[in-house]
Amino acid sequence: MTVRVGVIGVGMIGQDHIRRLTRVLSGACVVAVIDADLERARTVAEDLPGVRVHETGQALIADDEVDAVVVTSWGPTHEEYVLAGIGAGKQVFCEKPLATTREACERIIDAEVAVGRRMVMVGFMRRYDTAYRAMKAAVTSGEIGAPLLMYAAHRNPSVPSHFTSDMIINDSVVHDIDVARWMLDDELAAVTVLKPRRNRKAAPGFADPLLVLLEMAGGVLVTVEASVNASYGYDIRGEVVGEDGTVELGESAGAIVKREGRYSGRVPADWRERFVRAFDVEFQEWLDAVAAGGTTGPSAWDGYAATVATDAGLEALRTGQRTAVSMRERPDLYKQQ
Ligand code: ISE
């Protein structure tokens, strides 16, 4: 079966997903697009024969030719489109955030629970990265013993001028929060954010880097060093320390060249390069699940947990205080994952 996909939001990430759906993966075709900037939607559609440009997301979701919906629009619009997708009985792939407030995420959870089956996958693509999957396999197999600590670094070479310190938490560290929950199979209990000496390249009033401490409910402590002016490349690191051993996230350097007593490899330029394959695997798994009549991967619950945790992180950044994370009870729908 070919899944006929409608894409809501054709900015940078939306266009990248259209490229992968139409040129890289199998089992999908893009049949409709919409963007807040209608001209941009029309330009993108020019390269996609037969694709319809709708004027609203609601019209795209209602289109009988659209089997499933990809939401890659601006975060504050996600709730409306995800709810409409669920209402229309169409599977939804939503880029992070699932929604920008705890209440909006809860409305999505309530809608899915009312339908009685999962209709939403949230785009936490690191779960599909080969190196992260190998790390998780080592943790869950028990070979390093019970996890005690986890270290993560999330370094961006630079960010656009609209980026703020808050976005380090809710646009960047949100990935590390999802990885910590998934890797350790646990929820967060509290977040603390510390501000080290400021990078001289940070814009005025901008705290960068940040050191984020996540306390997991089961007692594991996770540190995330997050920076957005690292200059030298996009560098993602991780290590879990267990009772009997440790596991490190593999480097993504590809070919290592050894020459004249030195060795070298490539540091990815940005997250698109670093996670290109993870995005492909993520989408292929989603398409396969949709073709089989369901969904897979990070759920609306995971999207809710990430938004609640980043809200706590933002408060911790503002107040300098340890901030507790409190979540509602997990509905049965999200219990076996
Ligand atoms: C960006 O929005 C992403 O999602 C990337 O994965 C992350 O590494 C980057 O810091 C964010 O700005």
mmCIF file of C-alpha atoms in Angstrom, residues 11-122:
data_model
loop_
_atom_site.group_PDB
_atom_site.id
_atom_site.type_symbol
_atom_site.label_atom_id
_atom_site.label_comp_id
_atom_site.label_asym_id
_atom_site.label_seq_id
_atom_site.Cartn_x
_atom_site.Cartn_y
_atom_site.Cartn_z
ATOM 1 C CA GLY A 11 9.626 25.286 5.938
ATOM 2 C CA MET A 12 13.087 23.768 6.193
ATOM 3 C CA ILE A 13 12.149 20.578 8.069
ATOM 4 C CA GLY A 14 8.898 20.115 6.113
ATOM 5 C CA GLN A 15 10.770 20.301 2.814
ATOM 6 C CA ASP A 16 13.404 17.887 4.088
ATOM 7 C CA HIS A 17 10.696 15.383 5.038
ATOM 8 C CA ILE A 18 9.049 15.794 1.618
ATOM 9 C CA ARG A 19 12.427 15.002 0.014
ATOM 10 C CA ARG A 20 12.752 11.829 2.078
ATOM 11 C CA LEU A 21 9.121 10.773 1.518
ATOM 12 C CA THR A 22 9.351 11.255 -2.242
ATOM 13 C CA ARG A 23 12.974 10.383 -3.051
ATOM 14 C CA VAL A 24 14.459 8.227 -0.289
ATOM 15 C CA LEU A 25 11.794 6.014 1.249
ATOM 16 C CA SER A 26 9.348 3.524 -0.155
ATOM 17 C CA GLY A 27 5.605 3.245 0.377
ATOM 18 C CA ALA A 28 4.673 6.930 0.418
ATOM 19 C CA CYS A 29 3.614 9.707 -1.898
ATOM 20 C CA VAL A 30 2.998 13.336 -1.004
ATOM 21 C CA VAL A 31 -0.402 14.418 -2.318
ATOM 22 C CA ALA A 32 -1.091 17.732 -0.575
ATOM 23 C CA VAL A 33 0.727 20.571 1.167
ATOM 24 C CA ILE A 34 -0.164 23.746 3.033
ATOM 25 C CA ASP A 35 1.905 26.505 4.598
ATOM 26 C CA ALA A 36 1.168 29.743 6.445
ATOM 27 C CA ASP A 37 3.079 31.282 3.534
ATOM 28 C CA LEU A 38 0.921 30.230 0.581
ATOM 29 C CA GLU A 39 3.526 31.337 -1.960
ATOM 30 C CA ARG A 40 6.097 29.057 -0.356
ATOM 31 C CA ALA A 41 3.605 26.164 -0.473
ATOM 32 C CA ARG A 42 3.016 26.828 -4.182
ATOM 33 C CA THR A 43 6.746 26.944 -4.894
ATOM 34 C CA VAL A 44 7.342 23.651 -3.091
ATOM 35 C CA ALA A 45 4.399 22.059 -4.946
ATOM 36 C CA GLU A 46 5.855 23.039 -8.336
ATOM 37 C CA ASP A 47 8.445 20.277 -7.974
ATOM 38 C CA LEU A 48 5.865 17.696 -6.903
ATOM 39 C CA PRO A 49 3.674 16.625 -9.807
ATOM 40 C CA GLY A 50 -0.021 16.347 -8.945
ATOM 41 C CA VAL A 51 0.299 17.787 -5.452
ATOM 42 C CA ARG A 52 -2.584 19.957 -4.289
ATOM 43 C CA VAL A 53 -1.973 23.177 -2.350
ATOM 44 C CA HIS A 54 -4.658 23.752 0.265
ATOM 45 C CA GLU A 55 -5.400 27.069 1.907
ATOM 46 C CA THR A 56 -5.841 25.708 5.441
ATOM 47 C CA GLY A 57 -4.559 22.772 7.435
ATOM 48 C CA GLN A 58 -8.158 21.771 8.147
ATOM 49 C CA ALA A 59 -8.886 21.504 4.409
ATOM 50 C CA LEU A 60 -5.798 19.362 3.891
ATOM 51 C CA ILE A 61 -6.799 17.027 6.722
ATOM 52 C CA ALA A 62 -10.349 16.744 5.326
ATOM 53 C CA ASP A 63 -9.031 15.904 1.831
ATOM 54 C CA ASP A 64 -10.234 12.363 0.954
ATOM 55 C CA GLU A 65 -7.001 11.683 -0.920
ATOM 56 C CA VAL A 66 -4.925 12.269 2.238
ATOM 57 C CA ASP A 67 -4.438 9.073 4.270
ATOM 58 C CA ALA A 68 -2.010 10.433 6.870
ATOM 59 C CA VAL A 69 -0.761 13.823 7.992
ATOM 60 C CA VAL A 70 2.729 15.186 8.714
ATOM 61 C CA VAL A 71 2.718 18.279 10.947
ATOM 62 C CA THR A 72 5.849 20.396 10.509
ATOM 63 C CA SER A 73 4.336 23.817 11.042
ATOM 64 C CA TRP A 74 5.183 26.327 13.786
ATOM 65 C CA GLY A 75 4.936 24.736 17.272
ATOM 66 C CA PRO A 76 1.942 26.751 18.565
ATOM 67 C CA THR A 77 -0.180 25.448 15.642
ATOM 68 C CA HIS A 78 0.512 21.761 16.331
ATOM 69 C CA GLU A 79 -2.343 21.168 18.772
ATOM 70 C CA GLU A 80 -5.020 22.282 16.317
ATOM 71 C CA TYR A 81 -3.729 20.067 13.498
ATOM 72 C CA VAL A 82 -3.031 17.018 15.632
ATOM 73 C CA LEU A 83 -6.534 17.183 17.129
ATOM 74 C CA ALA A 84 -8.057 17.597 13.669
ATOM 75 C CA GLY A 85 -6.087 14.593 12.397
ATOM 76 C CA ILE A 86 -7.307 12.437 15.278
ATOM 77 C CA GLY A 87 -10.859 13.711 14.712
ATOM 78 C CA ALA A 88 -10.672 12.738 11.035
ATOM 79 C CA GLY A 89 -9.358 9.256 11.911
ATOM 80 C CA LYS A 90 -6.031 9.921 10.151
ATOM 81 C CA GLN A 91 -2.630 8.960 11.502
ATOM 82 C CA VAL A 92 -0.484 11.969 12.404
ATOM 83 C CA PHE A 93 3.284 12.378 12.489
ATOM 84 C CA CYS A 94 4.042 15.538 14.468
ATOM 85 C CA GLU A 95 7.470 17.134 14.752
ATOM 86 C CA LYS A 96 8.413 18.211 18.277
ATOM 87 C CA PRO A 97 6.895 19.809 20.226
ATOM 88 C CA LEU A 98 3.680 17.805 20.300
ATOM 89 C CA ALA A 99 2.197 21.056 21.619
ATOM 90 C CA THR A 100 3.645 24.040 23.422
ATOM 91 C CA THR A 101 1.703 23.780 26.696
ATOM 92 C CA ARG A 102 0.969 20.988 29.133
ATOM 93 C CA GLU A 103 -2.772 21.624 28.769
ATOM 94 C CA ALA A 104 -2.644 21.368 24.968
ATOM 95 C CA CYS A 105 -0.739 18.063 25.203
ATOM 96 C CA GLU A 106 -3.356 16.802 27.665
ATOM 97 C CA ARG A 107 -6.144 17.643 25.234
ATOM 98 C CA ILE A 108 -4.361 15.548 22.594
ATOM 99 C CA ILE A 109 -3.937 12.659 25.042
ATOM 100 C CA ASP A 110 -7.621 12.877 25.996
ATOM 101 C CA ALA A 111 -8.656 12.828 22.326
ATOM 102 C CA GLU A 112 -6.512 9.769 21.594
ATOM 103 C CA VAL A 113 -7.703 7.960 24.705
ATOM 104 C CA ALA A 114 -11.322 8.684 23.689
ATOM 105 C CA VAL A 115 -10.668 7.098 20.293
ATOM 106 C CA GLY A 116 -9.083 4.129 22.095
ATOM 107 C CA ARG A 117 -6.015 3.702 19.896
ATOM 108 C CA ARG A 118 -2.782 5.501 19.154
ATOM 109 C CA MET A 119 -3.046 7.984 16.278
ATOM 110 C CA VAL A 120 0.016 10.167 16.916
ATOM 111 C CA MET A 121 3.772 9.731 16.599
ATOM 112 C CA VAL A 122 6.081 12.515 17.795
#
